[in-house]
PDB file of C-alpha atoms in Angstrom:
ATOM      1  CA  UNK A   1     -15.007   8.275   6.474  1.00  0.00           C
ATOM      2  CA  UNK A   2     -13.678   6.081   4.263  1.00  0.00           C
ATOM      3  CA  UNK A   3     -15.561   7.699   1.267  1.00  0.00           C
ATOM      4  CA  UNK A   4     -19.141   7.203   2.831  1.00  0.00           C
ATOM      5  CA  UNK A   5     -20.576  10.525   1.495  1.00  0.00           C
ATOM      6  CA  UNK A   6     -19.284   9.417  -1.947  1.00  0.00           C
ATOM      7  CA  UNK A   7     -20.982   5.828  -1.212  1.00  0.00           C
ATOM      8  CA  UNK A   8     -24.427   7.760  -0.705  1.00  0.00           C
ATOM      9  CA  UNK A   9     -24.021  10.047  -3.492  1.00  0.00           C
ATOM     10  CA  UNK A  10     -21.997   8.362  -6.419  1.00  0.00           C
ATOM     11  CA  UNK A  11     -23.253   5.165  -8.179  1.00  0.00           C
ATOM     12  CA  UNK A  12     -20.125   4.071  -9.653  1.00  0.00           C
ATOM     13  CA  UNK A  13     -18.427   4.336  -6.372  1.00  0.00           C
ATOM     14  CA  UNK A  14     -21.280   2.547  -4.597  1.00  0.00           C
ATOM     15  CA  UNK A  15     -21.290   0.009  -7.331  1.00  0.00           C
ATOM     16  CA  UNK A  16     -17.464  -0.763  -6.639  1.00  0.00           C
ATOM     17  CA  UNK A  17     -18.139  -0.818  -2.649  1.00  0.00           C
ATOM     18  CA  UNK A  18     -20.798  -3.299  -3.051  1.00  0.00           C
ATOM     19  CA  UNK A  19     -19.029  -5.563  -5.122  1.00  0.00           C
ATOM     20  CA  UNK A  20     -16.344  -5.651  -2.337  1.00  0.00           C
ATOM     21  CA  UNK A  21     -18.682  -6.013   0.254  1.00  0.00           C
ATOM     22  CA  UNK A  22     -19.889  -9.377  -1.289  1.00  0.00           C
ATOM     23  CA  UNK A  23     -16.640 -10.554  -2.103  1.00  0.00           C
ATOM     24  CA  UNK A  24     -15.571 -10.125   1.709  1.00  0.00           C
ATOM     25  CA  UNK A  25     -18.513 -11.533   2.629  1.00  0.00           C
ATOM     26  CA  UNK A  26     -17.326 -14.804   1.081  1.00  0.00           C
ATOM     27  CA  UNK A  27     -13.930 -14.440   2.154  1.00  0.00           C
ATOM     28  CA  UNK A  28     -14.240 -13.244   5.738  1.00  0.00           C
ATOM     29  CA  UNK A  29     -17.805 -13.848   6.348  1.00  0.00           C
ATOM     30  CA  UNK A  30     -18.961 -10.375   7.326  1.00  0.00           C
ATOM     31  CA  UNK A  31     -20.060  -7.201   5.999  1.00  0.00           C
ATOM     32  CA  UNK A  32     -17.341  -4.979   4.547  1.00  0.00           C
ATOM     33  CA  UNK A  33     -19.902  -2.243   4.328  1.00  0.00           C
ATOM     34  CA  UNK A  34     -20.873  -2.532   7.663  1.00  0.00           C
ATOM     35  CA  UNK A  35     -17.693  -2.143   9.125  1.00  0.00           C
ATOM     36  CA  UNK A  36     -16.905   0.775   6.767  1.00  0.00           C
ATOM     37  CA  UNK A  37     -19.741   2.573   7.019  1.00  0.00           C
ATOM     38  CA  UNK A  38     -21.659   1.503  10.681  1.00  0.00           C
ATOM     39  CA  UNK A  39     -25.126   2.980  11.384  1.00  0.00           C
ATOM     40  CA  UNK A  40     -23.774   3.988  14.774  1.00  0.00           C
ATOM     41  CA  UNK A  41     -19.889   4.525  15.632  1.00  0.00           C
ATOM     42  CA  UNK A  42     -18.931   1.261  17.591  1.00  0.00           C
ATOM     43  CA  UNK A  43     -17.180   1.944  21.044  1.00  0.00           C
ATOM     44  CA  UNK A  44     -14.224  -0.266  19.727  1.00  0.00           C
ATOM     45  CA  UNK A  45     -13.944  -1.052  16.181  1.00  0.00           C
ATOM     46  CA  UNK A  46     -11.075  -3.718  16.721  1.00  0.00           C
ATOM     47  CA  UNK A  47     -12.515  -5.931  13.819  1.00  0.00           C
ATOM     48  CA  UNK A  48     -11.908  -2.946  11.121  1.00  0.00           C
ATOM     49  CA  UNK A  49      -8.148  -2.271  12.453  1.00  0.00           C
ATOM     50  CA  UNK A  50      -7.228  -5.897  11.822  1.00  0.00           C
ATOM     51  CA  UNK A  51      -5.445  -6.179   8.802  1.00  0.00           C
ATOM     52  CA  UNK A  52      -7.621  -8.409   6.845  1.00  0.00           C
ATOM     53  CA  UNK A  53     -10.466  -5.885   7.498  1.00  0.00           C
ATOM     54  CA  UNK A  54      -8.002  -2.895   6.779  1.00  0.00           C
ATOM     55  CA  UNK A  55      -6.528  -4.125   3.717  1.00  0.00           C
ATOM     56  CA  UNK A  56      -9.750  -4.870   2.411  1.00  0.00           C
ATOM     57  CA  UNK A  57     -11.368  -1.608   3.135  1.00  0.00           C
ATOM     58  CA  UNK A  58      -8.402   0.583   1.615  1.00  0.00           C
ATOM     59  CA  UNK A  59      -8.429  -1.736  -1.510  1.00  0.00           C
ATOM     60  CA  UNK A  60     -11.917  -1.492  -1.872  1.00  0.00           C
ATOM     61  CA  UNK A  61     -11.975   2.352  -1.365  1.00  0.00           C
ATOM     62  CA  UNK A  62      -8.818   2.953  -3.784  1.00  0.00           C
ATOM     63  CA  UNK A  63     -10.624   0.820  -6.609  1.00  0.00           C
ATOM     64  CA  UNK A  64     -13.798   2.613  -6.321  1.00  0.00           C
ATOM     65  CA  UNK A  65     -12.213   6.139  -6.199  1.00  0.00           C
ATOM     66  CA  UNK A  66     -10.212   5.173  -9.561  1.00  0.00           C
ATOM     67  CA  UNK A  67     -13.226   3.926 -11.218  1.00  0.00           C
ATOM     68  CA  UNK A  68     -15.080   7.073 -10.276  1.00  0.00           C
ATOM     69  CA  UNK A  69     -12.266   9.487 -11.500  1.00  0.00           C
ATOM     70  CA  UNK A  70     -12.314   7.586 -14.748  1.00  0.00           C
ATOM     71  CA  UNK A  71     -16.210   8.035 -14.916  1.00  0.00           C
ATOM     72  CA  UNK A  72     -15.455  11.846 -14.507  1.00  0.00           C
ATOM     73  CA  UNK A  73     -13.064  11.470 -17.441  1.00  0.00           C
ATOM     74  CA  UNK A  74      -9.840  11.375 -15.935  1.00  0.00           C
ATOM     75  CA  UNK A  75      -7.757   8.876 -17.376  1.00  0.00           C
ATOM     76  CA  UNK A  76      -4.343   7.905 -15.821  1.00  0.00           C
ATOM     77  CA  UNK A  77      -1.171   7.782 -18.050  1.00  0.00           C
ATOM     78  CA  UNK A  78       0.840   6.183 -15.460  1.00  0.00           C
ATOM     79  CA  UNK A  79      -0.109   4.360 -12.171  1.00  0.00           C
ATOM     80  CA  UNK A  80       2.182   3.827  -8.994  1.00  0.00           C
ATOM     81  CA  UNK A  81       1.144   2.152  -5.509  1.00  0.00           C
ATOM     82  CA  UNK A  82       2.452   2.125  -2.121  1.00  0.00           C
ATOM     83  CA  UNK A  83       2.762  -1.487  -0.530  1.00  0.00           C
ATOM     84  CA  UNK A  84      -1.118  -2.054  -0.410  1.00  0.00           C
ATOM     85  CA  UNK A  85      -1.448   0.153  -3.321  1.00  0.00           C
ATOM     86  CA  UNK A  86       0.215  -1.784  -5.834  1.00  0.00           C
ATOM     87  CA  UNK A  87      -2.840  -3.834  -5.688  1.00  0.00           C
ATOM     88  CA  UNK A  88      -5.115  -1.257  -6.568  1.00  0.00           C
ATOM     89  CA  UNK A  89      -2.988   0.243  -9.209  1.00  0.00           C
ATOM     90  CA  UNK A  90      -3.113  -3.570 -10.538  1.00  0.00           C
ATOM     91  CA  UNK A  91      -6.975  -3.461 -10.892  1.00  0.00           C
ATOM     92  CA  UNK A  92      -6.893   0.097 -12.448  1.00  0.00           C
ATOM     93  CA  UNK A  93      -4.163  -0.904 -14.875  1.00  0.00           C
ATOM     94  CA  UNK A  94      -6.623  -4.072 -15.858  1.00  0.00           C
ATOM     95  CA  UNK A  95      -4.027  -6.940 -14.195  1.00  0.00           C
ATOM     96  CA  UNK A  96      -6.422  -8.179 -12.075  1.00  0.00           C
ATOM     97  CA  UNK A  97     -10.180  -8.305 -11.639  1.00  0.00           C
ATOM     98  CA  UNK A  98     -11.793  -6.401  -8.878  1.00  0.00           C
ATOM     99  CA  UNK A  99     -13.155  -9.610  -6.636  1.00  0.00           C
ATOM    100  CA  UNK A 100     -10.084 -11.226  -6.904  1.00  0.00           C
ATOM    101  CA  UNK A 101      -7.909  -8.451  -5.806  1.00  0.00           C
ATOM    102  CA  UNK A 102     -10.208  -7.890  -3.043  1.00  0.00           C
ATOM    103  CA  UNK A 103      -9.908 -11.921  -1.919  1.00  0.00           C
ATOM    104  CA  UNK A 104      -5.972 -11.476  -2.267  1.00  0.00           C
ATOM    105  CA  UNK A 105      -5.799  -8.421  -0.269  1.00  0.00           C
ATOM    106  CA  UNK A 106      -8.028 -10.099   2.518  1.00  0.00           C
ATOM    107  CA  UNK A 107      -5.774 -13.219   2.344  1.00  0.00           C
ATOM    108  CA  UNK A 108      -2.487 -10.838   2.598  1.00  0.00           C
ATOM    109  CA  UNK A 109      -3.736  -9.379   5.409  1.00  0.00           C
ATOM    110  CA  UNK A 110      -4.552 -12.480   7.087  1.00  0.00           C
ATOM    111  CA  UNK A 111      -0.917 -13.726   6.631  1.00  0.00           C
ATOM    112  CA  UNK A 112       0.429 -10.289   7.428  1.00  0.00           C
ATOM    113  CA  UNK A 113      -0.792 -10.581  10.873  1.00  0.00           C
ATOM    114  CA  UNK A 114       1.182 -13.766  11.617  1.00  0.00           C
ATOM    115  CA  UNK A 115       4.338 -11.334  11.487  1.00  0.00           C
ATOM    116  CA  UNK A 116       4.106  -9.725  14.821  1.00  0.00           C
ATOM    117  CA  UNK A 117       6.701  -6.985  15.098  1.00  0.00           C
ATOM    118  CA  UNK A 118       7.155  -3.374  14.789  1.00  0.00           C
ATOM    119  CA  UNK A 119       8.060  -0.468  12.546  1.00  0.00           C
ATOM    120  CA  UNK A 120      10.163   2.827  12.826  1.00  0.00           C
ATOM    121  CA  UNK A 121       9.998   6.114  11.034  1.00  0.00           C
ATOM    122  CA  UNK A 122      13.485   7.474  10.610  1.00  0.00           C
ATOM    123  CA  UNK A 123      14.453  10.930   9.385  1.00  0.00           C
ATOM    124  CA  UNK A 124      17.551   9.503   7.386  1.00  0.00           C
ATOM    125  CA  UNK A 125      18.268   8.157   3.999  1.00  0.00           C
ATOM    126  CA  UNK A 126      18.601   4.392   3.527  1.00  0.00           C
ATOM    127  CA  UNK A 127      22.569   5.034   3.432  1.00  0.00           C
ATOM    128  CA  UNK A 128      23.067   6.784   6.744  1.00  0.00           C
ATOM    129  CA  UNK A 129      20.600   4.663   8.239  1.00  0.00           C
ATOM    130  CA  UNK A 130      21.745   0.801   7.591  1.00  0.00           C
ATOM    131  CA  UNK A 131      25.235   0.797   9.326  1.00  0.00           C
ATOM    132  CA  UNK A 132      23.669   0.967  12.395  1.00  0.00           C
ATOM    133  CA  UNK A 133      21.625  -2.102  12.094  1.00  0.00           C
ATOM    134  CA  UNK A 134      24.101  -3.988   9.846  1.00  0.00           C
ATOM    135  CA  UNK A 135      24.169  -7.037  12.340  1.00  0.00           C
ATOM    136  CA  UNK A 136      20.588  -6.820  13.164  1.00  0.00           C
ATOM    137  CA  UNK A 137      19.029  -9.889  11.019  1.00  0.00           C
ATOM    138  CA  UNK A 138      15.553  -9.281  12.001  1.00  0.00           C
ATOM    139  CA  UNK A 139      15.256  -5.675  10.967  1.00  0.00           C
ATOM    140  CA  UNK A 140      15.289  -3.988   7.618  1.00  0.00           C
ATOM    141  CA  UNK A 141      14.387  -1.102   5.825  1.00  0.00           C
ATOM    142  CA  UNK A 142      10.888  -1.726   4.829  1.00  0.00           C
ATOM    143  CA  UNK A 143       9.920   1.718   3.185  1.00  0.00           C
ATOM    144  CA  UNK A 144      11.972   4.341   1.243  1.00  0.00           C
ATOM    145  CA  UNK A 145       9.366   7.512   1.111  1.00  0.00           C
ATOM    146  CA  UNK A 146      11.884  10.103   0.190  1.00  0.00           C
ATOM    147  CA  UNK A 147      16.067  10.708   0.427  1.00  0.00           C
ATOM    148  CA  UNK A 148      15.731  11.312   3.840  1.00  0.00           C
ATOM    149  CA  UNK A 149      12.656   9.236   5.218  1.00  0.00           C
ATOM    150  CA  UNK A 150      12.314   5.567   5.924  1.00  0.00           C
ATOM    151  CA  UNK A 151      10.787   3.273   7.581  1.00  0.00           C
ATOM    152  CA  UNK A 152      12.536   0.305   9.750  1.00  0.00           C
ATOM    153  CA  UNK A 153      10.520  -2.782  10.126  1.00  0.00           C
ATOM    154  CA  UNK A 154      11.124  -6.257  12.202  1.00  0.00           C
ATOM    155  CA  UNK A 155      11.224  -8.081  15.388  1.00  0.00           C
ATOM    156  CA  UNK A 156      10.217  -5.807  18.549  1.00  0.00           C
ATOM    157  CA  UNK A 157      13.397  -6.515  19.977  1.00  0.00           C
ATOM    158  CA  UNK A 158      15.553  -5.667  16.944  1.00  0.00           C
ATOM    159  CA  UNK A 159      13.569  -2.577  16.055  1.00  0.00           C
ATOM    160  CA  UNK A 160      13.966  -1.335  19.756  1.00  0.00           C
ATOM    161  CA  UNK A 161      17.861  -1.890  19.701  1.00  0.00           C
ATOM    162  CA  UNK A 162      18.205  -0.029  15.764  1.00  0.00           C
ATOM    163  CA  UNK A 163      16.084   2.765  17.825  1.00  0.00           C
ATOM    164  CA  UNK A 164      18.428   3.075  20.336  1.00  0.00           C
ATOM    165  CA  UNK A 165      21.449   3.067  18.459  1.00  0.00           C
ATOM    166  CA  UNK A 166      19.836   5.907  16.024  1.00  0.00           C
ATOM    167  CA  UNK A 167      18.823   7.994  18.969  1.00  0.00           C
ATOM    168  CA  UNK A 168      22.333   8.150  20.278  1.00  0.00           C
ATOM    169  CA  UNK A 169      23.584   8.530  16.714  1.00  0.00           C
ATOM    170  CA  UNK A 170      21.276  11.746  16.379  1.00  0.00           C
ATOM    171  CA  UNK A 171      18.583  10.692  14.489  1.00  0.00           C
ATOM    172  CA  UNK A 172      14.911  11.638  15.057  1.00  0.00           C
ATOM    173  CA  UNK A 173      12.666   8.365  14.951  1.00  0.00           C
ATOM    174  CA  UNK A 174       8.779   7.562  15.584  1.00  0.00           C
ATOM    175  CA  UNK A 175       7.017   4.656  16.479  1.00  0.00           C
ATOM    176  CA  UNK A 176       4.302   3.586  14.032  1.00  0.00           C
ATOM    177  CA  UNK A 177       1.167   2.504  15.309  1.00  0.00           C
ATOM    178  CA  UNK A 178       1.211  -0.888  13.195  1.00  0.00           C
ATOM    179  CA  UNK A 179       1.363  -4.179  15.018  1.00  0.00           C
ATOM    180  CA  UNK A 180       2.916  -6.218  11.990  1.00  0.00           C
ATOM    181  CA  UNK A 181       6.537  -6.069  10.470  1.00  0.00           C
ATOM    182  CA  UNK A 182       5.457  -5.246   7.363  1.00  0.00           C
ATOM    183  CA  UNK A 183       8.482  -5.711   4.401  1.00  0.00           C
ATOM    184  CA  UNK A 184      10.626  -7.225   6.811  1.00  0.00           C
ATOM    185  CA  UNK A 185      12.262 -11.007   7.497  1.00  0.00           C
ATOM    186  CA  UNK A 186       9.193 -11.572   9.857  1.00  0.00           C
ATOM    187  CA  UNK A 187       6.978 -12.233   6.761  1.00  0.00           C
ATOM    188  CA  UNK A 188       9.386 -14.818   5.239  1.00  0.00           C
ATOM    189  CA  UNK A 189       7.432 -17.565   6.656  1.00  0.00           C
ATOM    190  CA  UNK A 190       4.198 -16.807   4.696  1.00  0.00           C
ATOM    191  CA  UNK A 191       5.529 -15.961   1.177  1.00  0.00           C
ATOM    192  CA  UNK A 192       5.037 -19.283  -0.200  1.00  0.00           C
ATOM    193  CA  UNK A 193       1.618 -19.362   1.061  1.00  0.00           C
ATOM    194  CA  UNK A 194       0.610 -16.031  -0.459  1.00  0.00           C
ATOM    195  CA  UNK A 195       2.561 -16.636  -3.672  1.00  0.00           C
ATOM    196  CA  UNK A 196       0.146 -19.994  -3.617  1.00  0.00           C
ATOM    197  CA  UNK A 197      -2.779 -17.508  -3.489  1.00  0.00           C
ATOM    198  CA  UNK A 198      -1.957 -15.154  -6.111  1.00  0.00           C
ATOM    199  CA  UNK A 199      -1.446 -18.320  -8.238  1.00  0.00           C
ATOM    200  CA  UNK A 200      -5.206 -19.246  -8.060  1.00  0.00           C
ATOM    201  CA  UNK A 201      -6.420 -15.934  -9.544  1.00  0.00           C
ATOM    202  CA  UNK A 202      -6.252 -14.857 -13.285  1.00  0.00           C
ATOM    203  CA  UNK A 203      -3.759 -12.408 -13.802  1.00  0.00           C
ATOM    204  CA  UNK A 204      -3.395  -9.917 -17.642  1.00  0.00           C
ATOM    205  CA  UNK A 205      -1.036  -7.436 -18.769  1.00  0.00           C
ATOM    206  CA  UNK A 206      -1.623  -4.366 -17.755  1.00  0.00           C
ATOM    207  CA  UNK A 207      -3.223  -1.787 -20.374  1.00  0.00           C
ATOM    208  CA  UNK A 208      -1.906   1.057 -18.430  1.00  0.00           C
ATOM    209  CA  UNK A 209       1.592   1.634 -17.615  1.00  0.00           C
ATOM    210  CA  UNK A 210       2.635   0.794 -14.228  1.00  0.00           C
ATOM    211  CA  UNK A 211       5.363   1.929 -12.047  1.00  0.00           C
ATOM    212  CA  UNK A 212       6.216  -0.354  -9.258  1.00  0.00           C
ATOM    213  CA  UNK A 213       6.700   0.702  -5.612  1.00  0.00           C
ATOM    214  CA  UNK A 214       8.730  -2.683  -4.764  1.00  0.00           C
ATOM    215  CA  UNK A 215      11.367  -1.810  -7.728  1.00  0.00           C
ATOM    216  CA  UNK A 216      10.455   1.897  -8.296  1.00  0.00           C
ATOM    217  CA  UNK A 217      10.423   1.664 -12.116  1.00  0.00           C
ATOM    218  CA  UNK A 218       8.067   0.461 -14.662  1.00  0.00           C
ATOM    219  CA  UNK A 219       6.777  -3.471 -14.980  1.00  0.00           C
ATOM    220  CA  UNK A 220       4.914  -4.921 -17.283  1.00  0.00           C
ATOM    221  CA  UNK A 221       4.375  -8.725 -17.528  1.00  0.00           C
ATOM    222  CA  UNK A 222       6.126  -9.306 -14.397  1.00  0.00           C
ATOM    223  CA  UNK A 223       2.849  -8.403 -12.800  1.00  0.00           C
ATOM    224  CA  UNK A 224       1.509 -11.704 -14.090  1.00  0.00           C
ATOM    225  CA  UNK A 225       4.163 -13.601 -12.151  1.00  0.00           C
ATOM    226  CA  UNK A 226       2.849 -14.865  -8.742  1.00  0.00           C
ATOM    227  CA  UNK A 227       6.952 -14.673  -7.672  1.00  0.00           C
ATOM    228  CA  UNK A 228       6.639 -11.001  -8.572  1.00  0.00           C
ATOM    229  CA  UNK A 229       3.819 -10.432  -6.117  1.00  0.00           C
ATOM    230  CA  UNK A 230       5.497 -12.847  -3.750  1.00  0.00           C
ATOM    231  CA  UNK A 231       8.299 -10.452  -3.753  1.00  0.00           C
ATOM    232  CA  UNK A 232       6.666  -7.491  -3.327  1.00  0.00           C
ATOM    233  CA  UNK A 233       4.980  -8.503   0.166  1.00  0.00           C
ATOM    234  CA  UNK A 234       8.838  -8.787   1.186  1.00  0.00           C
ATOM    235  CA  UNK A 235      10.773  -6.450  -0.325  1.00  0.00           C
ATOM    236  CA  UNK A 236      11.524  -2.654   0.419  1.00  0.00           C
ATOM    237  CA  UNK A 237       8.799  -0.334  -0.835  1.00  0.00           C
ATOM    238  CA  UNK A 238      10.713   2.129  -3.215  1.00  0.00           C
ATOM    239  CA  UNK A 239       8.152   4.788  -3.293  1.00  0.00           C
ATOM    240  CA  UNK A 240      10.701   7.702  -3.659  1.00  0.00           C
ATOM    241  CA  UNK A 241      12.288   5.920  -6.767  1.00  0.00           C
ATOM    242  CA  UNK A 242       9.004   5.429  -8.063  1.00  0.00           C
ATOM    243  CA  UNK A 243       8.051   9.003  -7.587  1.00  0.00           C
ATOM    244  CA  UNK A 244      11.273   9.906  -9.598  1.00  0.00           C
ATOM    245  CA  UNK A 245      10.438   7.256 -12.426  1.00  0.00           C
ATOM    246  CA  UNK A 246       7.395   9.140 -13.063  1.00  0.00           C
ATOM    247  CA  UNK A 247       8.717  12.581 -13.113  1.00  0.00           C
ATOM    248  CA  UNK A 248      11.370  11.150 -15.689  1.00  0.00           C
ATOM    249  CA  UNK A 249       8.399  10.039 -17.854  1.00  0.00           C
ATOM    250  CA  UNK A 250       7.192  13.672 -17.703  1.00  0.00           C
ATOM    251  CA  UNK A 251       4.242  13.365 -15.229  1.00  0.00           C
ATOM    252  CA  UNK A 252       3.520  16.670 -13.935  1.00  0.00           C
ATOM    253  CA  UNK A 253       0.242  16.013 -12.208  1.00  0.00           C
ATOM    254  CA  UNK A 254      -0.468  13.630  -9.597  1.00  0.00           C
ATOM    255  CA  UNK A 255      -3.713  12.561  -7.944  1.00  0.00           C
ATOM    256  CA  UNK A 256      -3.755  10.671  -5.085  1.00  0.00           C
ATOM    257  CA  UNK A 257      -6.200   7.731  -4.741  1.00  0.00           C
ATOM    258  CA  UNK A 258      -7.039   6.967  -0.906  1.00  0.00           C
ATOM    259  CA  UNK A 259      -8.890   7.491   1.978  1.00  0.00           C
ATOM    260  CA  UNK A 260      -6.224  10.053   2.984  1.00  0.00           C
ATOM    261  CA  UNK A 261      -3.684  12.634   1.317  1.00  0.00           C
ATOM    262  CA  UNK A 262      -0.655  11.409   3.107  1.00  0.00           C
ATOM    263  CA  UNK A 263       1.188  10.706  -0.182  1.00  0.00           C
ATOM    264  CA  UNK A 264       0.716  13.984  -1.561  1.00  0.00           C
ATOM    265  CA  UNK A 265       2.895  15.615   0.746  1.00  0.00           C
ATOM    266  CA  UNK A 266       5.804  13.378  -0.003  1.00  0.00           C
ATOM    267  CA  UNK A 267       5.479  13.431  -3.633  1.00  0.00           C
ATOM    268  CA  UNK A 268       5.433  17.062  -3.586  1.00  0.00           C
ATOM    269  CA  UNK A 269       8.781  17.162  -1.244  1.00  0.00           C
ATOM    270  CA  UNK A 270      10.402  14.743  -3.953  1.00  0.00           C
ATOM    271  CA  UNK A 271       9.244  17.056  -6.992  1.00  0.00           C
ATOM    272  CA  UNK A 272      10.530  20.329  -5.543  1.00  0.00           C
ATOM    273  CA  UNK A 273      13.790  18.794  -4.060  1.00  0.00           C
ATOM    274  CA  UNK A 274      14.273  17.601  -7.936  1.00  0.00           C
ATOM    275  CA  UNK A 275      12.917  20.793  -9.651  1.00  0.00           C
ATOM    276  CA  UNK A 276      14.064  23.187  -7.036  1.00  0.00           C
ATOM    277  CA  UNK A 277      10.350  24.580  -7.716  1.00  0.00           C
ATOM    278  CA  UNK A 278       6.732  23.951  -6.925  1.00  0.00           C
ATOM    279  CA  UNK A 279       4.821  20.965  -8.739  1.00  0.00           C
ATOM    280  CA  UNK A 280       1.591  19.616  -8.028  1.00  0.00           C
ATOM    281  CA  UNK A 281       2.054  16.480  -6.129  1.00  0.00           C
ATOM    282  CA  UNK A 282       0.360  13.078  -6.022  1.00  0.00           C
TER     283      UNK A 282
END
């Protein structure tokens, strides 16, 4: 899992993971490699399931895959992330160095663990869903994955209220197995601390065009401002808008860079809805 076969067989992939392991030892005091590729499967992998470790592992795999694809001669015309994936996209575009990115996502995960809450997937559009939670200040639309696919995020009580109302109105909902309220008001107390962490690393203008999952549009010099990443931690993930931007730019072939292929299905649906036909999706 998490690219273990690639780690054993591909030097480019292994080098990125090894570098991330060294950075994670410095930031968290333990081995990322041992967490990702244990010699024997642990009975409980609570540490790996923590946000700092999980975010570091995902970032490492995504960056390693990006470098491996490029070593094979596949160069991206654009990059688009999905929440945490914006950091791997920034690395791929030359905005942030690997070790700095690893330290940032580890700190990001640590800060997010203070925002305990809930997330709820809803089959409905942003416009359809938001009237049912207008008076719930601790709940927001955290993610927009498609025209009829959103994720609510916020306090346990607030999300439970929203779920009850939406189900009564006929919406299909599903509670996500995520213990923190990502991209919600629950993160407000840690935003300044994360901006300060970003301010301690070097950020450069992108060498590859970047589409932001926060705005759904192309971004450039904004990526060098810690305030951008502060907003990115809090604001809604507008992944569907980002895919539409890529389609408008003429992108037809999408490659998902990550440990799973979750986004491939979403992109395929979005492009099919846009064209009325079949496209290859990210």
